[in-house]
Every structure is written in C-alpha cells, then in structure tokens.
Short mmCIF file of N, CA and C in Angstrom, two decimals:
data_model
loop_
_atom_site.label_atom_id
_atom_site.label_comp_id
_atom_site.label_asym_id
_atom_site.label_seq_id
_atom_site.Cartn_x
_atom_site.Cartn_y
_atom_site.Cartn_z
N UNK A 1 -47.63 94.60 -6.81
CA UNK A 1 -46.59 93.98 -6.06
C UNK A 1 -47.48 93.68 -4.46
N UNK A 2 -47.54 95.05 -3.95
CA UNK A 2 -48.17 94.90 -2.78
C UNK A 2 -49.44 94.23 -2.55
N UNK A 3 -50.09 94.42 -3.65
CA UNK A 3 -51.80 93.70 -3.41
C UNK A 3 -51.47 92.54 -3.57
N UNK A 4 -50.52 91.92 -4.11
CA UNK A 4 -50.12 90.30 -4.11
C UNK A 4 -49.79 89.86 -2.84
N UNK A 5 -49.14 90.48 -2.32
CA UNK A 5 -48.31 90.28 -1.07
C UNK A 5 -49.37 90.18 -0.13
N UNK A 6 -50.15 91.15 -0.34
CA UNK A 6 -51.28 91.37 1.08
C UNK A 6 -52.28 90.36 0.78
N UNK A 7 -52.48 89.87 -0.59
CA UNK A 7 -53.55 88.75 -0.85
C UNK A 7 -52.89 87.59 -0.45
N UNK A 8 -51.76 87.22 -0.38
CA UNK A 8 -51.37 86.05 -0.03
C UNK A 8 -51.38 85.81 1.39
N UNK A 9 -50.87 87.18 2.31
CA UNK A 9 -51.19 87.09 3.56
C UNK A 9 -52.51 86.80 4.22
N UNK A 10 -53.28 87.22 3.43
CA UNK A 10 -54.50 87.34 4.13
C UNK A 10 -55.10 85.72 3.75
N UNK A 11 -54.83 85.19 2.47
CA UNK A 11 -55.02 83.72 2.25
C UNK A 11 -54.63 82.60 3.45
N UNK A 12 -53.05 83.10 3.93
CA UNK A 12 -52.63 82.64 4.95
C UNK A 12 -53.00 82.80 5.93
N UNK A 13 -53.55 83.49 6.26
CA UNK A 13 -53.88 83.89 7.83
C UNK A 13 -55.58 83.05 7.63
N UNK A 14 -56.32 83.04 6.63
CA UNK A 14 -57.62 82.26 6.66
C UNK A 14 -57.05 80.59 6.67
N UNK A 15 -56.21 80.07 6.11
CA UNK A 15 -55.67 78.77 5.97
C UNK A 15 -55.14 78.58 7.39
N UNK A 16 -54.23 78.99 7.82
CA UNK A 16 -53.98 78.95 9.52
C UNK A 16 -55.01 78.73 10.29
N UNK A 17 -55.81 79.58 10.17
CA UNK A 17 -57.06 79.65 10.99
C UNK A 17 -57.80 78.40 10.94
N UNK A 18 -58.43 78.19 9.80
CA UNK A 18 -59.03 76.81 9.58
C UNK A 18 -58.21 75.69 9.70
N UNK A 19 -56.84 75.53 9.56
CA UNK A 19 -55.96 74.36 10.30
C UNK A 19 -55.90 74.37 11.63
N UNK A 20 -56.23 75.34 12.34
CA UNK A 20 -55.89 75.56 13.93
C UNK A 20 -57.60 75.15 14.72
N UNK A 21 -58.38 74.99 13.67
CA UNK A 21 -59.99 74.94 14.34
C UNK A 21 -60.31 73.55 13.88
N UNK A 22 -59.61 72.24 14.66
CA UNK A 22 -59.98 71.03 14.39
C UNK A 22 -61.07 70.60 14.70
N UNK A 23 -61.92 71.25 15.46
CA UNK A 23 -63.29 70.51 16.17
C UNK A 23 -64.34 71.54 15.22
N UNK A 24 -64.16 72.24 14.57
CA UNK A 24 -64.83 72.92 13.82
C UNK A 24 -66.24 73.40 14.63
N UNK A 25 -67.62 73.23 14.26
CA UNK A 25 -68.69 73.98 15.05
C UNK A 25 -69.24 72.74 15.99
N UNK A 26 -68.22 71.90 16.53
CA UNK A 26 -68.65 70.49 17.30
C UNK A 26 -68.33 71.09 18.84
N UNK A 27 -69.13 70.99 19.81
CA UNK A 27 -69.08 70.98 20.94
C UNK A 27 -68.79 69.44 21.46
N UNK A 28 -67.48 69.18 22.39
CA UNK A 28 -67.21 67.57 22.52
C UNK A 28 -67.50 67.27 24.05
N UNK A 29 -68.23 66.41 24.60
CA UNK A 29 -68.25 66.06 25.56
C UNK A 29 -67.32 64.67 26.06
N UNK A 30 -66.19 64.81 26.80
CA UNK A 30 -65.23 64.00 26.69
C UNK A 30 -64.93 63.11 27.68
N UNK A 31 -66.14 63.21 28.83
CA UNK A 31 -65.61 62.69 29.94
C UNK A 31 -65.65 60.81 30.52
N UNK A 32 -66.35 60.47 28.96
CA UNK A 32 -66.64 59.15 28.88
C UNK A 32 -65.78 58.45 27.73
N UNK A 33 -66.03 57.03 27.66
CA UNK A 33 -65.46 56.19 26.74
C UNK A 33 -65.78 56.86 25.19
N UNK A 34 -67.14 57.08 25.41
CA UNK A 34 -67.57 57.40 24.09
C UNK A 34 -67.68 59.01 24.10
N UNK A 35 -67.04 59.77 23.02
CA UNK A 35 -67.30 61.30 22.91
C UNK A 35 -68.56 61.65 22.56
N UNK A 36 -69.33 62.46 23.25
CA UNK A 36 -70.58 62.93 22.79
C UNK A 36 -70.25 64.35 22.03
N UNK A 37 -71.19 64.54 20.98
CA UNK A 37 -70.99 65.65 20.17
C UNK A 37 -72.19 66.34 19.95
N UNK A 38 -72.18 67.79 20.15
CA UNK A 38 -73.27 68.65 19.78
C UNK A 38 -72.77 69.64 18.54
N UNK A 39 -73.55 69.91 17.47
CA UNK A 39 -73.34 70.49 16.49
C UNK A 39 -73.65 71.86 16.82
N UNK A 40 -72.74 72.71 16.44
CA UNK A 40 -73.11 74.25 16.57
C UNK A 40 -73.78 74.50 17.71
N UNK A 41 -73.03 74.06 18.98
CA UNK A 41 -73.67 74.45 20.37
C UNK A 41 -73.66 75.59 20.76
N UNK A 42 -74.54 76.10 21.46
CA UNK A 42 -74.78 77.47 21.93
C UNK A 42 -75.42 77.24 23.25
N UNK A 43 -74.79 77.90 24.51
CA UNK A 43 -75.05 77.43 25.79
C UNK A 43 -76.17 78.31 26.01
N UNK A 44 -76.34 79.11 25.11
CA UNK A 44 -77.92 80.15 25.71
C UNK A 44 -79.04 79.51 24.92
N UNK A 45 -78.71 78.37 24.30
CA UNK A 45 -79.77 77.80 23.58
C UNK A 45 -80.61 76.86 24.35
N UNK A 46 -81.86 76.55 24.73
CA UNK A 46 -82.65 75.67 25.48
C UNK A 46 -82.30 74.33 24.74
N UNK A 47 -82.53 74.17 23.69
CA UNK A 47 -82.43 72.85 23.12
C UNK A 47 -81.01 72.39 23.27
N UNK A 48 -80.13 73.18 23.00
CA UNK A 48 -78.89 72.39 23.23
C UNK A 48 -77.99 72.22 24.60
N UNK A 49 -78.79 73.18 25.58
CA UNK A 49 -78.48 72.60 26.99
C UNK A 49 -79.36 71.35 27.16
N UNK A 50 -80.53 71.04 26.99
CA UNK A 50 -81.02 70.05 27.23
C UNK A 50 -80.33 68.75 26.08
N UNK A 51 -80.17 68.88 25.23
CA UNK A 51 -79.16 67.93 24.55
C UNK A 51 -78.04 67.37 25.48
N UNK A 52 -77.37 68.59 25.86
CA UNK A 52 -76.23 68.24 26.65
C UNK A 52 -76.57 67.42 28.01
N UNK A 53 -77.48 67.59 28.66
CA UNK A 53 -77.74 67.09 30.10
C UNK A 53 -78.23 65.63 29.70
N UNK A 54 -79.23 65.45 28.50
CA UNK A 54 -79.38 64.11 28.29
C UNK A 54 -78.26 63.22 27.89
N UNK A 55 -77.66 63.94 26.48
CA UNK A 55 -76.76 62.96 26.37
C UNK A 55 -75.60 62.63 27.38
N UNK A 56 -75.18 63.34 28.31
CA UNK A 56 -74.28 62.90 29.36
C UNK A 56 -74.83 61.88 30.37
N UNK A 57 -76.11 61.74 29.96
CA UNK A 57 -76.49 60.35 30.98
C UNK A 57 -76.75 59.18 30.16
N UNK A 58 -76.75 59.38 28.98
CA UNK A 58 -76.76 58.50 27.98
C UNK A 58 -75.27 57.85 27.74
N UNK A 59 -74.45 58.43 27.78
CA UNK A 59 -73.01 58.48 27.13
C UNK A 59 -72.44 57.28 28.09
N UNK A 60 -72.47 57.16 29.24
CA UNK A 60 -71.83 55.83 29.93
C UNK A 60 -72.76 54.43 29.54
N UNK A 61 -73.71 54.47 28.58
CA UNK A 61 -74.37 53.10 28.35
C UNK A 61 -73.69 52.66 27.04
N UNK A 62 -73.05 53.87 26.13
CA UNK A 62 -72.67 53.60 24.81
C UNK A 62 -71.46 52.93 24.50
N UNK A 63 -71.20 52.54 23.47
CA UNK A 63 -70.06 51.75 23.00
C UNK A 63 -69.87 52.07 21.75
N UNK A 64 -69.49 53.48 21.09
CA UNK A 64 -69.07 53.68 20.23
C UNK A 64 -68.03 54.90 20.26
N UNK A 65 -67.55 55.09 18.95
CA UNK A 65 -66.74 56.38 18.75
C UNK A 65 -67.19 57.57 19.03
N UNK A 66 -68.41 58.04 18.56
CA UNK A 66 -69.14 59.22 18.99
C UNK A 66 -70.52 58.87 19.04
N UNK A 67 -71.05 59.85 19.61
CA UNK A 67 -72.40 59.72 20.08
C UNK A 67 -73.12 61.59 19.80
N UNK A 68 -74.17 61.46 19.06
CA UNK A 68 -75.10 62.56 18.60
C UNK A 68 -76.24 62.26 19.48
N UNK A 69 -77.29 63.51 19.65
CA UNK A 69 -78.28 63.51 20.25
C UNK A 69 -79.03 64.54 19.60
N UNK A 70 -80.17 64.75 19.64
CA UNK A 70 -81.09 65.63 19.13
C UNK A 70 -82.46 65.49 19.94
N UNK A 71 -83.10 66.65 20.12
CA UNK A 71 -84.51 66.81 21.10
C UNK A 71 -85.34 67.46 20.02
N UNK A 72 -86.76 67.10 20.68
CA UNK A 72 -87.75 68.07 20.20
C UNK A 72 -88.53 68.17 21.20
N UNK A 73 -88.77 69.60 21.62
CA UNK A 73 -89.45 69.82 22.76
C UNK A 73 -91.03 69.80 22.44
N UNK A 74 -91.59 68.70 23.19
CA UNK A 74 -93.10 68.57 22.81
C UNK A 74 -94.04 69.59 23.24
N UNK A 75 -93.63 70.26 24.48
CA UNK A 75 -94.50 71.31 24.72
C UNK A 75 -94.28 71.42 26.43
N UNK A 76 -94.98 72.12 27.05
CA UNK A 76 -95.04 72.30 28.38
C UNK A 76 -96.60 72.34 29.05
N UNK A 77 -96.65 71.53 30.26
CA UNK A 77 -98.00 71.42 30.82
C UNK A 77 -97.56 71.38 32.49
N UNK A 78 -98.48 72.15 33.38
CA UNK A 78 -98.44 72.15 34.67
C UNK A 78 -96.91 72.60 35.00
N UNK A 79 -96.32 73.26 34.23
CA UNK A 79 -94.94 73.63 34.79
C UNK A 79 -93.83 73.09 34.52
N UNK A 80 -94.11 71.57 33.74
CA UNK A 80 -93.38 70.67 33.38
C UNK A 80 -92.77 70.93 31.78
N UNK A 81 -91.69 70.68 31.32
CA UNK A 81 -91.30 70.59 29.72
C UNK A 81 -91.11 69.02 29.53
N UNK A 82 -91.89 68.82 28.38
CA UNK A 82 -91.87 67.63 28.04
C UNK A 82 -90.83 67.10 26.72
N UNK A 83 -90.23 66.44 26.66
CA UNK A 83 -89.15 66.35 25.50
C UNK A 83 -88.95 64.87 24.59
N UNK A 84 -88.96 64.59 23.59
CA UNK A 84 -88.48 63.57 22.66
C UNK A 84 -87.03 63.48 22.32
N UNK A 85 -86.23 62.64 23.10
CA UNK A 85 -84.67 62.93 22.61
C UNK A 85 -84.07 61.47 21.82
N UNK A 86 -83.67 61.94 20.87
CA UNK A 86 -82.92 60.79 19.96
C UNK A 86 -81.45 60.76 20.30
N UNK A 87 -80.99 59.57 20.54
CA UNK A 87 -79.50 59.14 20.65
C UNK A 87 -78.71 58.26 19.43
N UNK A 88 -77.96 58.60 19.03
CA UNK A 88 -77.14 57.62 18.17
C UNK A 88 -75.72 57.74 18.32
N UNK A 89 -75.05 56.31 18.39
CA UNK A 89 -73.38 56.47 18.54
C UNK A 89 -73.38 55.51 17.14
N UNK A 90 -72.05 56.30 16.63
CA UNK A 90 -71.45 55.87 15.33
C UNK A 90 -69.97 55.72 15.49
N UNK A 91 -69.78 54.79 14.64
CA UNK A 91 -68.33 54.09 14.38
C UNK A 91 -68.08 54.45 13.07
N UNK A 92 -66.51 54.47 12.62
CA UNK A 92 -66.27 54.82 10.94
C UNK A 92 -65.32 53.81 10.87
N UNK A 93 -65.75 52.98 9.76
CA UNK A 93 -64.93 52.11 9.08
C UNK A 93 -64.43 52.33 7.97
N UNK A 94 -63.18 53.17 7.78
CA UNK A 94 -62.92 53.79 6.03
C UNK A 94 -63.68 54.86 5.84
N UNK A 95 -64.30 54.37 4.53
CA UNK A 95 -65.48 55.36 4.31
C UNK A 95 -66.89 55.29 4.68
N UNK A 96 -66.96 54.14 5.45
CA UNK A 96 -68.37 53.76 5.81
C UNK A 96 -68.59 54.28 7.55
N UNK A 97 -69.89 55.04 7.79
CA UNK A 97 -70.20 55.29 8.82
C UNK A 97 -71.28 54.62 9.16
N UNK A 98 -71.12 53.86 10.59
CA UNK A 98 -72.19 52.71 10.80
C UNK A 98 -72.98 53.18 12.15
N UNK A 99 -74.38 53.28 12.27
CA UNK A 99 -74.50 53.26 13.61
C UNK A 99 -74.73 51.79 14.54
N UNK A 100 -74.13 52.27 15.74
CA UNK A 100 -73.99 50.83 16.65
C UNK A 100 -74.53 51.09 17.81
N UNK A 101 -75.49 52.31 18.15
CA UNK A 101 -76.52 52.52 19.13
C UNK A 101 -77.15 53.38 19.09
N UNK A 102 -78.50 52.95 19.18
CA UNK A 102 -79.61 53.68 19.02
C UNK A 102 -80.46 53.77 20.11
N UNK A 103 -81.09 54.85 20.79
CA UNK A 103 -82.37 55.11 21.79
C UNK A 103 -82.76 55.93 21.30
N UNK A 104 -84.22 56.44 21.82
CA UNK A 104 -85.02 57.12 21.96
C UNK A 104 -85.71 57.10 23.41
N UNK A 105 -86.06 58.34 23.77
CA UNK A 105 -86.40 58.72 25.01
C UNK A 105 -87.28 60.10 25.19
N UNK A 106 -88.41 59.42 25.90
CA UNK A 106 -89.45 60.96 26.45
C UNK A 106 -89.01 61.04 27.67
N UNK A 107 -89.07 62.54 28.13
CA UNK A 107 -88.52 62.92 29.07
C UNK A 107 -89.31 64.14 29.78
N UNK A 108 -89.50 63.95 31.03
CA UNK A 108 -90.58 65.29 31.50
C UNK A 108 -89.45 65.96 32.71
N UNK A 109 -89.15 67.37 32.27
CA UNK A 109 -88.24 68.16 33.37
C UNK A 109 -89.14 68.98 33.94
N UNK A 110 -88.78 69.02 35.88
CA UNK A 110 -89.68 69.77 36.20
C UNK A 110 -89.04 71.35 36.17
N UNK A 111 -87.82 71.40 35.79
CA UNK A 111 -86.94 72.57 35.42
C UNK A 111 -85.90 72.51 34.61
N UNK A 112 -85.80 73.17 33.26
CA UNK A 112 -84.82 72.46 32.23
C UNK A 112 -83.55 72.94 33.00
N UNK A 113 -83.19 73.73 33.99
CA UNK A 113 -81.69 73.87 34.33
C UNK A 113 -81.64 72.50 35.44
N UNK A 114 -82.28 71.81 35.99
CA UNK A 114 -82.31 70.70 36.65
C UNK A 114 -81.72 69.54 35.74
N UNK A 115 -80.45 68.98 36.28
CA UNK A 115 -79.73 67.72 35.58
C UNK A 115 -80.58 66.60 35.94
N UNK A 116 -81.56 66.56 36.81
CA UNK A 116 -82.32 65.42 36.77
C UNK A 116 -83.98 65.71 35.97
N UNK A 117 -84.29 64.57 35.50
CA UNK A 117 -85.64 64.33 34.83
C UNK A 117 -86.30 62.88 34.85
N UNK A 118 -87.31 62.88 34.87
CA UNK A 118 -88.11 61.62 34.37
C UNK A 118 -88.22 61.46 33.11
N UNK A 119 -87.99 59.86 32.88
CA UNK A 119 -87.94 59.65 31.60
C UNK A 119 -88.41 58.10 31.56
N UNK A 120 -88.65 57.72 30.26
CA UNK A 120 -88.99 56.43 29.65
C UNK A 120 -88.10 56.21 28.55
N UNK A 121 -87.82 55.04 28.07
CA UNK A 121 -87.29 54.51 26.73
C UNK A 121 -87.58 53.33 26.39
N UNK A 122 -86.77 52.83 25.48
CA UNK A 122 -86.87 51.28 25.20
C UNK A 122 -88.25 50.68 24.85
N UNK A 123 -88.44 49.69 25.43
CA UNK A 123 -89.73 49.17 25.25
C UNK A 123 -90.64 49.65 26.05
N UNK A 124 -90.48 50.47 27.23
CA UNK A 124 -91.74 51.25 28.03
C UNK A 124 -92.15 52.47 27.08
N UNK A 125 -91.05 52.86 26.42
CA UNK A 125 -91.76 54.13 25.60
C UNK A 125 -92.72 53.91 24.81
N UNK A 126 -92.68 52.50 24.08
CA UNK A 126 -93.53 52.00 22.90
C UNK A 126 -95.11 51.79 23.87
N UNK A 127 -94.76 51.21 25.13
CA UNK A 127 -96.13 50.71 25.83
C UNK A 127 -96.96 52.13 26.18
N UNK A 128 -96.06 52.73 27.20
CA UNK A 128 -96.34 54.20 27.96
C UNK A 128 -96.43 55.45 27.18
N UNK A 129 -96.38 55.60 26.04
CA UNK A 129 -96.14 56.89 25.27
C UNK A 129 -97.44 57.99 25.78
N UNK A 130 -98.39 57.18 25.59
CA UNK A 130 -99.91 58.04 25.78
C UNK A 130 -99.92 57.91 27.57
N UNK A 131 -99.23 57.12 28.29
CA UNK A 131 -99.83 57.43 29.69
C UNK A 131 -98.68 58.60 30.02
N UNK A 132 -97.60 58.71 29.44
CA UNK A 132 -96.18 59.35 30.08
C UNK A 132 -96.49 60.82 29.74
N UNK A 133 -97.28 61.15 28.59
CA UNK A 133 -97.42 62.44 28.15
C UNK A 133 -98.82 63.32 28.52
N UNK A 134 -98.93 64.30 29.09
CA UNK A 134 -99.93 64.85 29.39
C UNK A 134 -101.31 64.78 27.95
N UNK A 135 -102.45 64.78 28.31
CA UNK A 135 -103.49 64.73 27.34
C UNK A 135 -102.98 65.87 26.21
N UNK A 136 -102.94 67.08 26.59
CA UNK A 136 -102.84 68.37 26.05
C UNK A 136 -101.76 68.09 25.23
N UNK A 137 -100.48 67.61 25.43
CA UNK A 137 -99.55 67.48 24.56
C UNK A 137 -99.72 66.12 23.16
N UNK A 138 -100.27 65.31 23.94
CA UNK A 138 -100.79 64.06 23.09
C UNK A 138 -101.67 64.90 21.88
N UNK A 139 -102.65 65.64 22.30
CA UNK A 139 -103.45 66.14 21.10
C UNK A 139 -102.97 67.10 20.26
N UNK A 140 -101.87 67.82 20.92
CA UNK A 140 -101.24 68.88 19.99
C UNK A 140 -100.40 67.80 19.06
N UNK A 141 -100.31 66.64 19.20
CA UNK A 141 -99.42 65.52 18.23
C UNK A 141 -100.46 64.54 17.67
N UNK A 142 -101.45 64.80 17.05
CA UNK A 142 -102.33 64.01 16.41
C UNK A 142 -103.02 63.11 17.05
N UNK A 143 -103.37 63.36 18.34
CA UNK A 143 -104.04 62.36 19.21
C UNK A 143 -104.12 60.98 18.77
N UNK A 144 -105.00 60.41 18.16
CA UNK A 144 -104.94 58.92 18.15
C UNK A 144 -103.89 58.35 17.16
N UNK A 145 -103.28 59.55 16.17
CA UNK A 145 -102.31 58.74 15.31
C UNK A 145 -100.70 59.21 16.17
N UNK A 146 -100.71 59.18 17.82
CA UNK A 146 -99.73 59.66 18.22
C UNK A 146 -98.38 58.73 17.98
N UNK A 147 -98.66 57.38 17.87
CA UNK A 147 -97.80 56.27 17.58
C UNK A 147 -96.96 56.62 16.16
N UNK A 148 -98.15 57.08 15.05
CA UNK A 148 -97.31 57.27 13.64
C UNK A 148 -96.90 58.70 13.66
N UNK A 149 -96.90 59.35 14.61
CA UNK A 149 -95.95 60.85 14.77
C UNK A 149 -95.00 60.38 15.22
N UNK A 150 -94.53 59.48 16.33
CA UNK A 150 -93.52 59.04 16.79
C UNK A 150 -92.41 58.39 15.78
N UNK A 151 -92.94 57.31 15.22
CA UNK A 151 -92.37 56.68 13.99
C UNK A 151 -91.62 57.59 12.89
N UNK A 152 -92.42 58.35 12.73
CA UNK A 152 -92.06 59.57 11.56
C UNK A 152 -90.86 60.59 12.35
N UNK A 153 -91.38 60.56 13.62
CA UNK A 153 -90.14 61.52 14.24
C UNK A 153 -88.69 60.82 14.37
N UNK A 154 -88.86 59.45 14.53
CA UNK A 154 -87.40 58.65 14.70
C UNK A 154 -86.73 58.50 13.23
N UNK A 155 -87.47 58.30 12.27
CA UNK A 155 -87.16 58.33 10.87
C UNK A 155 -86.25 59.41 10.34
N UNK A 156 -86.91 60.51 10.80
CA UNK A 156 -86.51 61.59 10.37
C UNK A 156 -84.95 62.11 10.96
N UNK A 157 -85.14 61.87 12.40
CA UNK A 157 -84.00 62.20 13.28
C UNK A 157 -82.84 61.06 12.98
N UNK A 158 -83.29 59.86 12.68
CA UNK A 158 -81.86 59.00 12.04
C UNK A 158 -81.28 59.50 10.82
N UNK A 159 -82.05 60.25 10.03
CA UNK A 159 -81.39 60.90 8.49
C UNK A 159 -80.51 61.86 8.92
N UNK A 160 -80.87 62.79 10.34
CA UNK A 160 -80.59 63.86 10.52
C UNK A 160 -79.15 63.60 11.25
N UNK A 161 -79.22 62.80 12.25
CA UNK A 161 -78.17 62.42 13.08
C UNK A 161 -77.03 61.48 12.07
N UNK A 162 -77.33 60.73 11.06
CA UNK A 162 -76.32 60.28 10.24
C UNK A 162 -75.67 60.97 9.49
N UNK A 163 -76.40 62.14 8.96
CA UNK A 163 -75.62 62.93 8.26
C UNK A 163 -74.61 64.08 9.03
N UNK A 164 -75.01 64.33 10.32
CA UNK A 164 -74.27 65.01 11.11
C UNK A 164 -72.90 64.00 11.46
N UNK A 165 -72.94 62.76 11.53
CA UNK A 165 -71.94 61.82 11.79
C UNK A 165 -71.10 61.94 10.49
N UNK A 166 -71.77 61.54 9.35
CA UNK A 166 -70.82 61.48 7.87
C UNK A 166 -70.11 62.58 8.03
N UNK A 167 -70.60 64.04 8.35
CA UNK A 167 -69.89 65.36 8.04
C UNK A 167 -68.86 65.66 9.47
N UNK A 168 -69.17 64.99 10.49
CA UNK A 168 -67.99 64.93 11.60
C UNK A 168 -66.93 64.14 11.35
N UNK A 169 -66.99 62.94 10.70
CA UNK A 169 -65.85 61.91 10.53
C UNK A 169 -65.35 62.46 9.29
N UNK A 170 -66.13 63.30 8.26
CA UNK A 170 -65.07 63.62 7.05
C UNK A 170 -64.43 64.77 7.73
N UNK A 171 -64.87 65.50 8.38
CA UNK A 171 -64.09 66.72 8.93
C UNK A 171 -62.89 66.23 9.58
N UNK A 172 -62.88 65.18 10.31
CA UNK A 172 -61.79 64.50 11.10
C UNK A 172 -60.72 64.06 10.47
N UNK A 173 -61.00 63.78 9.41
CA UNK A 173 -60.07 63.21 8.56
C UNK A 173 -59.08 63.92 7.76
#
C-alpha cells in the first residue's frame, strides 16, 4: 500500500510540474505586438543570442501571432561574423498553422555582443548576395552555386520553422 501511495505522489508531482510549465522549452520576446519565440534558448549559446538580437529588430515589422527565427553562421572574415537569418511569422486558424510573414537577411556583425549590425534583405539580398559576403565565405559555400545554396537553405529553414510553429501551437492548446 505504501508503494502505491508513493507512486501516486510521484505521478502527481510530475503532472503538476508539467501543467505549471505552460511555455515549455520556449523563450518568449513579448515587447512587441508579435511574440518572438526561440525554442530551447540558451543564453550561453552564440546562435541563440544572435537569433534574439536579430528577431528583436524584425518583430516591429511583423503582423502575426508568433514569430520564429533561425540563423546559419556562414563564417568569420577580418574580425567580422557573417550570418544568414530566416524569419517566419505564423497564425493558427483552428488546426491550420499558416505563415503570414517571411523574410531572410544576410548580416555582418563587427562583434556578436553588439546589438547593431549591417544587413541586406528582401530584393537587395538576391542582387547583392555575392557583393555583401567576403570572397572566402562565398568560396566555402560552393562559389558559383551560391544562389543554389541560398535557395536550398531557405527551403530547409521553411520546413524547420513551420515544424517549430506547429509544435508551439499544439503545446498551447
């Protein structure tokens, strides 16, 4: 009987812990009309800190319920860090999760601790991708196939961010 009571108590503790953690593994940025979300955020992780900085700059432009960001660090050259960032804003209509905002951005950080950075996005990104990135980084990403690499990266990030959004909305129900 004592074992059964102990088992019930342990199960109740797990249930209460699960119910009290409504945000799960999500870090929320709430200072904007759209909530920014970074899954499994770690303040000691360089990628997560960069995601947060870049997402905070994008959030005022977004009109969605939640927004996700992901980045790919392309490399370092002459003391600068270059990244490709992906942003997606989603709304949930019943069972359907719909992307209502998307953007990609190439960014150049003088120091990843700085909140400010140089960047290009939108139409300029397509036109200037080879002029913005240092030649060394372009060569590392297949040189003449740079645009193909970029298109592939966007497609992969679309899938990943949609999956994160679906998981987030599912958890919130």
